[in-house]
Short mmCIF file of N, CA and C in Angstrom, two decimals:
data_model
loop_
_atom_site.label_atom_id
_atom_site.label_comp_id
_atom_site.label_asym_id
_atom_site.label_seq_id
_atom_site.Cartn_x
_atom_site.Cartn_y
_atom_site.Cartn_z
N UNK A 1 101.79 -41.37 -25.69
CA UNK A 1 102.56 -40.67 -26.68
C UNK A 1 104.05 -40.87 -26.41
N UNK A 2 104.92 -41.29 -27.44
CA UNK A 2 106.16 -41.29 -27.17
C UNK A 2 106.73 -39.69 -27.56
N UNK A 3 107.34 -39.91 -26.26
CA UNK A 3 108.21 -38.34 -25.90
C UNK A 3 108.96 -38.20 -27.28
N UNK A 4 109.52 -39.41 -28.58
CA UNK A 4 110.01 -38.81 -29.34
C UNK A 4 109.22 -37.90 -30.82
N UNK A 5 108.32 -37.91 -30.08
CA UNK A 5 107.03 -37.39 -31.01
C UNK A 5 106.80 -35.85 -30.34
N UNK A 6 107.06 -35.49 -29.51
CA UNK A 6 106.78 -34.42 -28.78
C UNK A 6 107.59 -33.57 -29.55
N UNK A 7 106.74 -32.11 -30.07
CA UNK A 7 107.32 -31.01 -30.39
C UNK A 7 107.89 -30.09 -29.46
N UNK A 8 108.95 -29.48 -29.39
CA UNK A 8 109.27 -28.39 -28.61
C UNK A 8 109.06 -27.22 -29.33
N UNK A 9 108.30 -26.40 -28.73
CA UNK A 9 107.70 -25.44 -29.54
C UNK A 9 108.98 -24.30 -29.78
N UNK A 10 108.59 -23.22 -30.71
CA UNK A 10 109.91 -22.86 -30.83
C UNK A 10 110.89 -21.76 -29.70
N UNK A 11 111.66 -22.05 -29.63
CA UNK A 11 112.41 -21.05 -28.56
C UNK A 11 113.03 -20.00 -29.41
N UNK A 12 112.42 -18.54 -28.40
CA UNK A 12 112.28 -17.66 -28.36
C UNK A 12 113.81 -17.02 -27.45
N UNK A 13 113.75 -17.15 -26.30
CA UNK A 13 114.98 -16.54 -25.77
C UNK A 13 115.46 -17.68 -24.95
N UNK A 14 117.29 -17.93 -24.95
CA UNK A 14 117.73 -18.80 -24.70
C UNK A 14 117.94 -19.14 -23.09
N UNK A 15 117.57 -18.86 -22.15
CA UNK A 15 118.13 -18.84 -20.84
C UNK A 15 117.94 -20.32 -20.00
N UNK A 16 118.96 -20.87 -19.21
CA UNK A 16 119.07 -22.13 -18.99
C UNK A 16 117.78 -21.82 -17.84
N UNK A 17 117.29 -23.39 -17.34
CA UNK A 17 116.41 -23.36 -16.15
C UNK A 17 116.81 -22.98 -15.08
N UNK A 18 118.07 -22.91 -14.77
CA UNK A 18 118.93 -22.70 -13.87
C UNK A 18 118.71 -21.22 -13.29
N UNK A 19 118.78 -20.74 -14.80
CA UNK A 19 118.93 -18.79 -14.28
C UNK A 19 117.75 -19.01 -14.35
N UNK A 20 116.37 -19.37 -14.97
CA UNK A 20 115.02 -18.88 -14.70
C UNK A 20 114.45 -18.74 -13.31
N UNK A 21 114.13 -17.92 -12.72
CA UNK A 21 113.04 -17.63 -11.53
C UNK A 21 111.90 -19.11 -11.65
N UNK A 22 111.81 -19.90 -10.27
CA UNK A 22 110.82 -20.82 -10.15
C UNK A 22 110.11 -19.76 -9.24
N UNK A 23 108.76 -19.18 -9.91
CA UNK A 23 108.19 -18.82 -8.57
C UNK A 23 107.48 -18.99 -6.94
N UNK A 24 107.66 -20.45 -7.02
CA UNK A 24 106.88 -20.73 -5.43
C UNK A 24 105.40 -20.78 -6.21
N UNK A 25 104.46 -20.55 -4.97
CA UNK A 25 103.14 -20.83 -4.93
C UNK A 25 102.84 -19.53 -5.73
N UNK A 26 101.96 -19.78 -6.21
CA UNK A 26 101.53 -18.59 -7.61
C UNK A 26 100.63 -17.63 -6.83
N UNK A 27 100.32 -17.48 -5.28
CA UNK A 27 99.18 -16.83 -4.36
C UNK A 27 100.60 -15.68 -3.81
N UNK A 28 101.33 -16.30 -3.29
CA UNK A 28 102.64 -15.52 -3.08
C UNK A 28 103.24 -14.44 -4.19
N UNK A 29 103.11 -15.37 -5.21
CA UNK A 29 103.91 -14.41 -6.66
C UNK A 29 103.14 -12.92 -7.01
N UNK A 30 101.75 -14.02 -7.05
CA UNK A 30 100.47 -12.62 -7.52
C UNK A 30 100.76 -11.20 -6.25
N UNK A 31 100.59 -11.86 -4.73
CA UNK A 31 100.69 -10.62 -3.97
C UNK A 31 101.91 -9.56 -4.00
N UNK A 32 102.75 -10.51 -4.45
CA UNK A 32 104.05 -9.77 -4.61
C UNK A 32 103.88 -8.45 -5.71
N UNK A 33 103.15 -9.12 -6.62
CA UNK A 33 103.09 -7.95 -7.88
C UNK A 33 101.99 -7.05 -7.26
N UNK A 34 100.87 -7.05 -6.94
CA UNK A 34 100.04 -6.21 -6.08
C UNK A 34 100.70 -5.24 -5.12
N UNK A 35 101.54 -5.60 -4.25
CA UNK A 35 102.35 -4.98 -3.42
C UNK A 35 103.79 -3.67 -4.13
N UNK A 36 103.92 -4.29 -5.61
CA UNK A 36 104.81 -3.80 -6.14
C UNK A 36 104.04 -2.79 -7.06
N UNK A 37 102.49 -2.54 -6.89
CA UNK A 37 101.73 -2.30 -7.95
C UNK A 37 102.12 -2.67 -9.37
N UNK A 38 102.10 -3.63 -9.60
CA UNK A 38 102.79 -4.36 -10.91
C UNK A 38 101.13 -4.86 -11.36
N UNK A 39 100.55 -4.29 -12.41
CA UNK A 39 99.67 -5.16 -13.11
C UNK A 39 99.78 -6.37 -13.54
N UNK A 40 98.36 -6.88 -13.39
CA UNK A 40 98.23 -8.50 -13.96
C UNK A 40 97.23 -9.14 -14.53
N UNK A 41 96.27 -10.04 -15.02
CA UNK A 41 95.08 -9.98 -15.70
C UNK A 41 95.20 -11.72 -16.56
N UNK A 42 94.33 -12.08 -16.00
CA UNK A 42 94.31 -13.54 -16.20
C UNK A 42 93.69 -13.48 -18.26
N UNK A 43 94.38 -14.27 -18.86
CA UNK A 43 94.39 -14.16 -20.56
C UNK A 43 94.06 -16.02 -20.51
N UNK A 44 93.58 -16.43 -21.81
CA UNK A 44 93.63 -17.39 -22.63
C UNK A 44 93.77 -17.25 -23.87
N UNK A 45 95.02 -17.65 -24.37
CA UNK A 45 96.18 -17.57 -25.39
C UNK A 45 96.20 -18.39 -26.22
N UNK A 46 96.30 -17.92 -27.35
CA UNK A 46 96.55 -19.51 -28.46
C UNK A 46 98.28 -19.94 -28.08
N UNK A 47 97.94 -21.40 -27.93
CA UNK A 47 99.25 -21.14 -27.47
C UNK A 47 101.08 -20.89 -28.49
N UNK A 48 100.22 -21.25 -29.51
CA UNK A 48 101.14 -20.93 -31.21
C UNK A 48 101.79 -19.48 -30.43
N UNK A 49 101.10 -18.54 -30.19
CA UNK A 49 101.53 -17.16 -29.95
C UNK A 49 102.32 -17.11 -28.57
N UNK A 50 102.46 -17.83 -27.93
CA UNK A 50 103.60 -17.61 -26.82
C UNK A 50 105.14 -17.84 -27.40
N UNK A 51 105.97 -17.57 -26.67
CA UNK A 51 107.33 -17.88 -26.68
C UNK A 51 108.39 -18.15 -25.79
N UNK A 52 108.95 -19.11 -25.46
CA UNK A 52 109.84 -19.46 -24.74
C UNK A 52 110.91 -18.33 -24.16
N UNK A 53 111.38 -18.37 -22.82
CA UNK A 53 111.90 -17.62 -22.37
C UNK A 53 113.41 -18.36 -21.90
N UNK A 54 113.07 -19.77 -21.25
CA UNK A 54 113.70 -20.68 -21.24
C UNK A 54 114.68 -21.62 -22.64
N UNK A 55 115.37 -22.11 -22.54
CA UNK A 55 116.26 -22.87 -23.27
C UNK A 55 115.95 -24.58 -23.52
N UNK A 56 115.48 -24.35 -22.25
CA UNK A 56 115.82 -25.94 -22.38
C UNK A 56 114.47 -26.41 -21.81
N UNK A 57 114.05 -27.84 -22.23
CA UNK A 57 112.40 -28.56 -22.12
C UNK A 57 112.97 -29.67 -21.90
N UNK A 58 112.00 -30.76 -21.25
CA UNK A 58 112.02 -31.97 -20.78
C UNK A 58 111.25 -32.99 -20.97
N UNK A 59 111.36 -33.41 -22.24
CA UNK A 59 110.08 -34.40 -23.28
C UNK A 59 109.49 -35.23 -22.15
N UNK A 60 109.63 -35.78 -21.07
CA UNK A 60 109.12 -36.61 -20.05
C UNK A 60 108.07 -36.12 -19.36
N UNK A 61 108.35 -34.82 -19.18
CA UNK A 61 107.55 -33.80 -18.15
C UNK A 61 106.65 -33.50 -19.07
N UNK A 62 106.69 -33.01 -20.29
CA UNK A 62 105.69 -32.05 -21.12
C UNK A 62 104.94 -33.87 -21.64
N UNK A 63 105.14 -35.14 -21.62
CA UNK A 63 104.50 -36.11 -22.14
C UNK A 63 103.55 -36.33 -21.19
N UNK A 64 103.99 -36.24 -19.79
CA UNK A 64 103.03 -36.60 -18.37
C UNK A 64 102.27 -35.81 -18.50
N UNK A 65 102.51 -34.39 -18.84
CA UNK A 65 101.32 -33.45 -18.79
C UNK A 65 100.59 -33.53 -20.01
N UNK A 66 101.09 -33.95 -21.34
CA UNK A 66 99.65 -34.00 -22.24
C UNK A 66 98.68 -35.07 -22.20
N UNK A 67 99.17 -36.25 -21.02
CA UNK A 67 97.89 -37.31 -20.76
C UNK A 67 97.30 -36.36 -19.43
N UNK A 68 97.45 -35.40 -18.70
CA UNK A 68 96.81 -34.78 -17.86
C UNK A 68 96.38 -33.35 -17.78
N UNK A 69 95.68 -33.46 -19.11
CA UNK A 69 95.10 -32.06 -19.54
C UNK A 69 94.56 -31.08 -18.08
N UNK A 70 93.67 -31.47 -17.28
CA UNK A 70 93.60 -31.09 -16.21
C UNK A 70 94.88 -30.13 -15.12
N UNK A 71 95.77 -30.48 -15.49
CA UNK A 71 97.11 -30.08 -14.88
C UNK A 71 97.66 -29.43 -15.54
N UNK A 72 97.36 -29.57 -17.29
CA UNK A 72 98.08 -28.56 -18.07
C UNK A 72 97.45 -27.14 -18.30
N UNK A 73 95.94 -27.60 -17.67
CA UNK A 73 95.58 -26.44 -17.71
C UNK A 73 95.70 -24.69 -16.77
N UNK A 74 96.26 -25.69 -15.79
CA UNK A 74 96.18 -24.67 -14.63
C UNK A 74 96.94 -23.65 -15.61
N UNK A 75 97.24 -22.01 -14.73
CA UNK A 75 97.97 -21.47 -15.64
C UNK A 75 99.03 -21.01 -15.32
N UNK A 76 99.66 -20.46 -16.34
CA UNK A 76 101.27 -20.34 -16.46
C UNK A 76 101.17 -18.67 -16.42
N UNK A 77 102.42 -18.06 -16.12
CA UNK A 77 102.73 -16.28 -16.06
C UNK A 77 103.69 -16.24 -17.34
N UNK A 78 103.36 -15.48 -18.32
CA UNK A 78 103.80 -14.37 -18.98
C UNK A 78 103.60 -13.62 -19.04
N UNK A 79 104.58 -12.47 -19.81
CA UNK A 79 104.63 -11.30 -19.93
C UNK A 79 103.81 -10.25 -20.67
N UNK A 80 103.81 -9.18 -21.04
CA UNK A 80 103.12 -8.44 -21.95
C UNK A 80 103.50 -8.77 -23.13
N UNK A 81 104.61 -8.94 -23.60
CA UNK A 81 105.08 -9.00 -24.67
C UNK A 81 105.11 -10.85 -25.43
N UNK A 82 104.06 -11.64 -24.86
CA UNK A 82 104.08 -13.08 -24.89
C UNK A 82 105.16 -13.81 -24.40
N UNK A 83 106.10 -13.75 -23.89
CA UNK A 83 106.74 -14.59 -23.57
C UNK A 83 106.38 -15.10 -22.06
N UNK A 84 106.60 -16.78 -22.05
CA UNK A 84 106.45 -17.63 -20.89
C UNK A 84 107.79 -17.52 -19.90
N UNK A 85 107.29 -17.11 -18.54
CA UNK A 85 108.00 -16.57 -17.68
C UNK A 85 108.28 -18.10 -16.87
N UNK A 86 106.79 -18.45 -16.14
CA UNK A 86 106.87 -19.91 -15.62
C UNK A 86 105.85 -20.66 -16.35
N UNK A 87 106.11 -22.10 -16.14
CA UNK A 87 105.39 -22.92 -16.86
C UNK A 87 105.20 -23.44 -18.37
N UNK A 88 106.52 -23.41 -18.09
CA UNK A 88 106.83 -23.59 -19.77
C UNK A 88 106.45 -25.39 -20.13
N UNK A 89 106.70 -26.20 -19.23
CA UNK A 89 105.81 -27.14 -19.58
C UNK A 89 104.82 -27.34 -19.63
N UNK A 90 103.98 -26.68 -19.05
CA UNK A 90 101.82 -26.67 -19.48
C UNK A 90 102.01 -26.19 -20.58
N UNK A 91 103.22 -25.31 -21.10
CA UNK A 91 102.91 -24.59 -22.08
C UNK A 91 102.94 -25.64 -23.35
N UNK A 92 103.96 -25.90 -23.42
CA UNK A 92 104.94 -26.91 -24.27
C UNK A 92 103.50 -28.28 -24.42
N UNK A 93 102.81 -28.46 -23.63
CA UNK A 93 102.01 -29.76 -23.52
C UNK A 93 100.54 -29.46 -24.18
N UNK A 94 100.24 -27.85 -23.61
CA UNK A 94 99.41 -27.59 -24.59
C UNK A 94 99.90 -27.22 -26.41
N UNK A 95 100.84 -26.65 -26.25
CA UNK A 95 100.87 -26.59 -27.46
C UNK A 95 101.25 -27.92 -28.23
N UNK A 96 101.75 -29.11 -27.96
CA UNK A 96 101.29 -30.03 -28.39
C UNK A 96 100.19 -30.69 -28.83
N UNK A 97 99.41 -30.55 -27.47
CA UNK A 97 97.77 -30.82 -27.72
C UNK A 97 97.04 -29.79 -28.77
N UNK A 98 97.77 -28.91 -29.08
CA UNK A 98 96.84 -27.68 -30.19
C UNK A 98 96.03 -27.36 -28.89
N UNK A 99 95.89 -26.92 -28.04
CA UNK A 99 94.77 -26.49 -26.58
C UNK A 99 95.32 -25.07 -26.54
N UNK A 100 94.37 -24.10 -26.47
CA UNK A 100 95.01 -22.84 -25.74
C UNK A 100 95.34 -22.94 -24.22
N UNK A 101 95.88 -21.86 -23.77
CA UNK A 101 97.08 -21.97 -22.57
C UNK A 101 96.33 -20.70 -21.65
N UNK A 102 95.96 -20.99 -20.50
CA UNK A 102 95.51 -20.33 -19.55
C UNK A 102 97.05 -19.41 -18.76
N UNK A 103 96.92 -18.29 -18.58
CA UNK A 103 97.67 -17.75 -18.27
C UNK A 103 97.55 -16.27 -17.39
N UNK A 104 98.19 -15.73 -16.38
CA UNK A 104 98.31 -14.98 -15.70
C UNK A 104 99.58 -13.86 -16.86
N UNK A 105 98.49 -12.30 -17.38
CA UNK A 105 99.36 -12.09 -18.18
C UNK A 105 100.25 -10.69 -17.47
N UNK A 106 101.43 -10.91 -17.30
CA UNK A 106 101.98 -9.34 -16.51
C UNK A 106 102.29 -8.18 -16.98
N UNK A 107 101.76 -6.84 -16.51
CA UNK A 107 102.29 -6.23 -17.70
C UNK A 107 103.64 -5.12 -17.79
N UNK A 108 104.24 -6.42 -18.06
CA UNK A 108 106.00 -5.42 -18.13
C UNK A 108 106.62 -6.02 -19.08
N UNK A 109 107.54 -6.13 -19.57
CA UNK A 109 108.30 -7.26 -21.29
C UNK A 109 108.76 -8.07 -20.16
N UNK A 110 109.44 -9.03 -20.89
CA UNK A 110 110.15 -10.04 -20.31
C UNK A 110 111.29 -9.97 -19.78
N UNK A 111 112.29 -9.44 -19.65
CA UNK A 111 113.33 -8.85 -19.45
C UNK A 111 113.21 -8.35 -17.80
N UNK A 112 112.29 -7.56 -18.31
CA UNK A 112 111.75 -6.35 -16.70
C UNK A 112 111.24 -7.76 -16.46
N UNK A 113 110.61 -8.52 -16.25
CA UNK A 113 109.51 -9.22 -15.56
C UNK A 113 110.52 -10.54 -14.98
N UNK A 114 111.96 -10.52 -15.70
CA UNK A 114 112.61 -11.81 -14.86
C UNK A 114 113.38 -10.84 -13.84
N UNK A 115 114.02 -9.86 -13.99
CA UNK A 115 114.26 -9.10 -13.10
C UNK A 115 113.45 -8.88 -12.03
N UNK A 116 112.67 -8.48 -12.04
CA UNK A 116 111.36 -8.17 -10.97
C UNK A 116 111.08 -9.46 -10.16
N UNK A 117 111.19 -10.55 -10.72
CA UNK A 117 110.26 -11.94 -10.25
C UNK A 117 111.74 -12.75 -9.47
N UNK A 118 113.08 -12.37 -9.96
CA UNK A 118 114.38 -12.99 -9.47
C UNK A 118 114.17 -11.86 -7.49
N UNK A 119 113.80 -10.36 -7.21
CA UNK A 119 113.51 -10.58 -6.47
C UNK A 119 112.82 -10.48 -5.15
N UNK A 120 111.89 -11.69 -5.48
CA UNK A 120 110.90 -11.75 -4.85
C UNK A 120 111.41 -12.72 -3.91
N UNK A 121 110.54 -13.17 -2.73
CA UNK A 121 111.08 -13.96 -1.75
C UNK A 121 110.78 -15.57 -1.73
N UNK A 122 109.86 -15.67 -2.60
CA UNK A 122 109.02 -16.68 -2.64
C UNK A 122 109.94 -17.63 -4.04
N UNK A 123 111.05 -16.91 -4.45
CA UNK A 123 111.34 -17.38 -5.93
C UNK A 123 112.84 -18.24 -5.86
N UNK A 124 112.60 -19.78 -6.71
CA UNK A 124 113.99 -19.53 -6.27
C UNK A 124 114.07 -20.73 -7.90
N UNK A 125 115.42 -21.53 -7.65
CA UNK A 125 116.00 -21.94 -8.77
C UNK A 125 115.93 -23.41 -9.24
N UNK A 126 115.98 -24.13 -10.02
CA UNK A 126 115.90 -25.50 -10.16
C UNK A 126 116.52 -25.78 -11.69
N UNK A 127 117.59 -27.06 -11.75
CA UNK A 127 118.23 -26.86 -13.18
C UNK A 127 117.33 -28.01 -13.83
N UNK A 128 117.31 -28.32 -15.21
CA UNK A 128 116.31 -28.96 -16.03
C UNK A 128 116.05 -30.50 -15.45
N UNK A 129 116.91 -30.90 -14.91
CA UNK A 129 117.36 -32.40 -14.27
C UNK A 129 116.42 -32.51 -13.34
N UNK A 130 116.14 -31.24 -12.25
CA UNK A 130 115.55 -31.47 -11.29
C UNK A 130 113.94 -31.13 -11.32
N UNK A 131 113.15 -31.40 -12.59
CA UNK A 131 111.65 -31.19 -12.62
C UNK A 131 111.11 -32.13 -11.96
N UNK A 132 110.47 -31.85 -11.08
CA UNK A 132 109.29 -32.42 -11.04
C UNK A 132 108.08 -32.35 -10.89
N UNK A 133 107.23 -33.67 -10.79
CA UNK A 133 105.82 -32.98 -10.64
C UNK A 133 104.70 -33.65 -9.97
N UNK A 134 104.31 -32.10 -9.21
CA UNK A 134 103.05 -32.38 -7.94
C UNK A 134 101.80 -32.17 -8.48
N UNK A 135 101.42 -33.06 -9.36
CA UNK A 135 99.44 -32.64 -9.88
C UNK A 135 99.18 -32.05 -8.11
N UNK A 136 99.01 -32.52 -7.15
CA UNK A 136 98.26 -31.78 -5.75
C UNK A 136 98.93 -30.14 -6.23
N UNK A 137 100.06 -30.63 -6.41
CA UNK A 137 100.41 -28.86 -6.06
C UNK A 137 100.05 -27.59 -7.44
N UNK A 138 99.91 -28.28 -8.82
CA UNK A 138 99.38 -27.68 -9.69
C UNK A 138 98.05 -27.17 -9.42
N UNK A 139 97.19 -28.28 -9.11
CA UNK A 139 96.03 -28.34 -8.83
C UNK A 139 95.63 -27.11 -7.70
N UNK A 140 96.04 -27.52 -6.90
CA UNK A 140 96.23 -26.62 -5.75
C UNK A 140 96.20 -24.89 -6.40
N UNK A 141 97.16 -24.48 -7.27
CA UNK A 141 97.61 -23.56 -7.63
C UNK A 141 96.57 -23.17 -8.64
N UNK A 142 96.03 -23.90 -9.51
CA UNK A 142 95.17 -24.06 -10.35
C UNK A 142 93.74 -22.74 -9.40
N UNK A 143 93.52 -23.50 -7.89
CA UNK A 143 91.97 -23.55 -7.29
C UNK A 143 92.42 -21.99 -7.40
N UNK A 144 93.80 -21.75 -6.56
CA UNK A 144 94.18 -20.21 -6.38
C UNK A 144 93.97 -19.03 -7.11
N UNK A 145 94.86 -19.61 -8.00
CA UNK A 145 94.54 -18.61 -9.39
C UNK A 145 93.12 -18.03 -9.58
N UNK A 146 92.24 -19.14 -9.84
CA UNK A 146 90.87 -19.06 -10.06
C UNK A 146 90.37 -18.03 -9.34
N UNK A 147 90.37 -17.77 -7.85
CA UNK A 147 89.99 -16.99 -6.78
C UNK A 147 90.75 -15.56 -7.48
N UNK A 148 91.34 -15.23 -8.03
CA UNK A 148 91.95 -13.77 -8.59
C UNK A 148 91.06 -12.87 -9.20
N UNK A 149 90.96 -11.92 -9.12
CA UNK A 149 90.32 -11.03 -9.88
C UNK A 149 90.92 -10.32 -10.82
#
């Protein structure tokens, strides 16, 4: 697929990658909210109904991931209120693919939930330039998740 074919789905709230929270390993993130008694509850989402929290997407990244459905599936954290906290490219790749979006859903709005997740220890920053990507480490994150109750 040429990346100039790739939809960016629509954005919702503008914030650069820069200010977004990268959370680390998603086993870290989850205990964090447990520890904070912060509810959580694994969802599958159409992904039409999410919304960007982020500003900015990276047609290269979201193209690698719609030939590796496997990787796009692992899942992404949003909020109560639908918006995508991390993983806005599985997101962006499924919603290309028309695929619903596996997701870890939290329950606080978005607002509270970048606050809360900025700080955690495990979280830190990366600007749009610097994506990249570890299928081991999705994958990886993917097996984790799964193990959640």
């Amino acid at each position: 697929m040429s990346k100039h074919s790739i939809k960016i789905p629509p954005i919702g709230l503008t914030f650069s990658r820069d200010q977004m929270p990268q959370l680390g390993p998603k086993d870290g993130f989850l205990a964090n909210l447990q520890k904070h008694k912060i509810k959580f509850h694994k969802v599958t989402i159409d992904s039409k109904d999410l919304k960007s929290s982020q500003g900015e997407f990276n047609k290269d990244a979201i193209a690698s991931l719609m030939v590796d459905p496997k990787t796009a599936k692992s899942a992404i954290v949003i909020s109560k209120d639908n918006y995508v906290l991390d993983g806005h490219h599985r997101w962006a790749a499924n919603y290309n693919n028309d695929e619903k979006t596996d997701a870890i859903q939290v329950d606080l709005p978005i607002l509270e939930l970048i606050r809360v997740a900025k700080t955690f220890p495990t979280t830190k920053y990366k600007d749009i330039q610097h994506i990249t990507h570890s299928i081991k480490k999705v994958v990886k994150e993917s097996i984790i998740l799964r193990n959640y109750k």
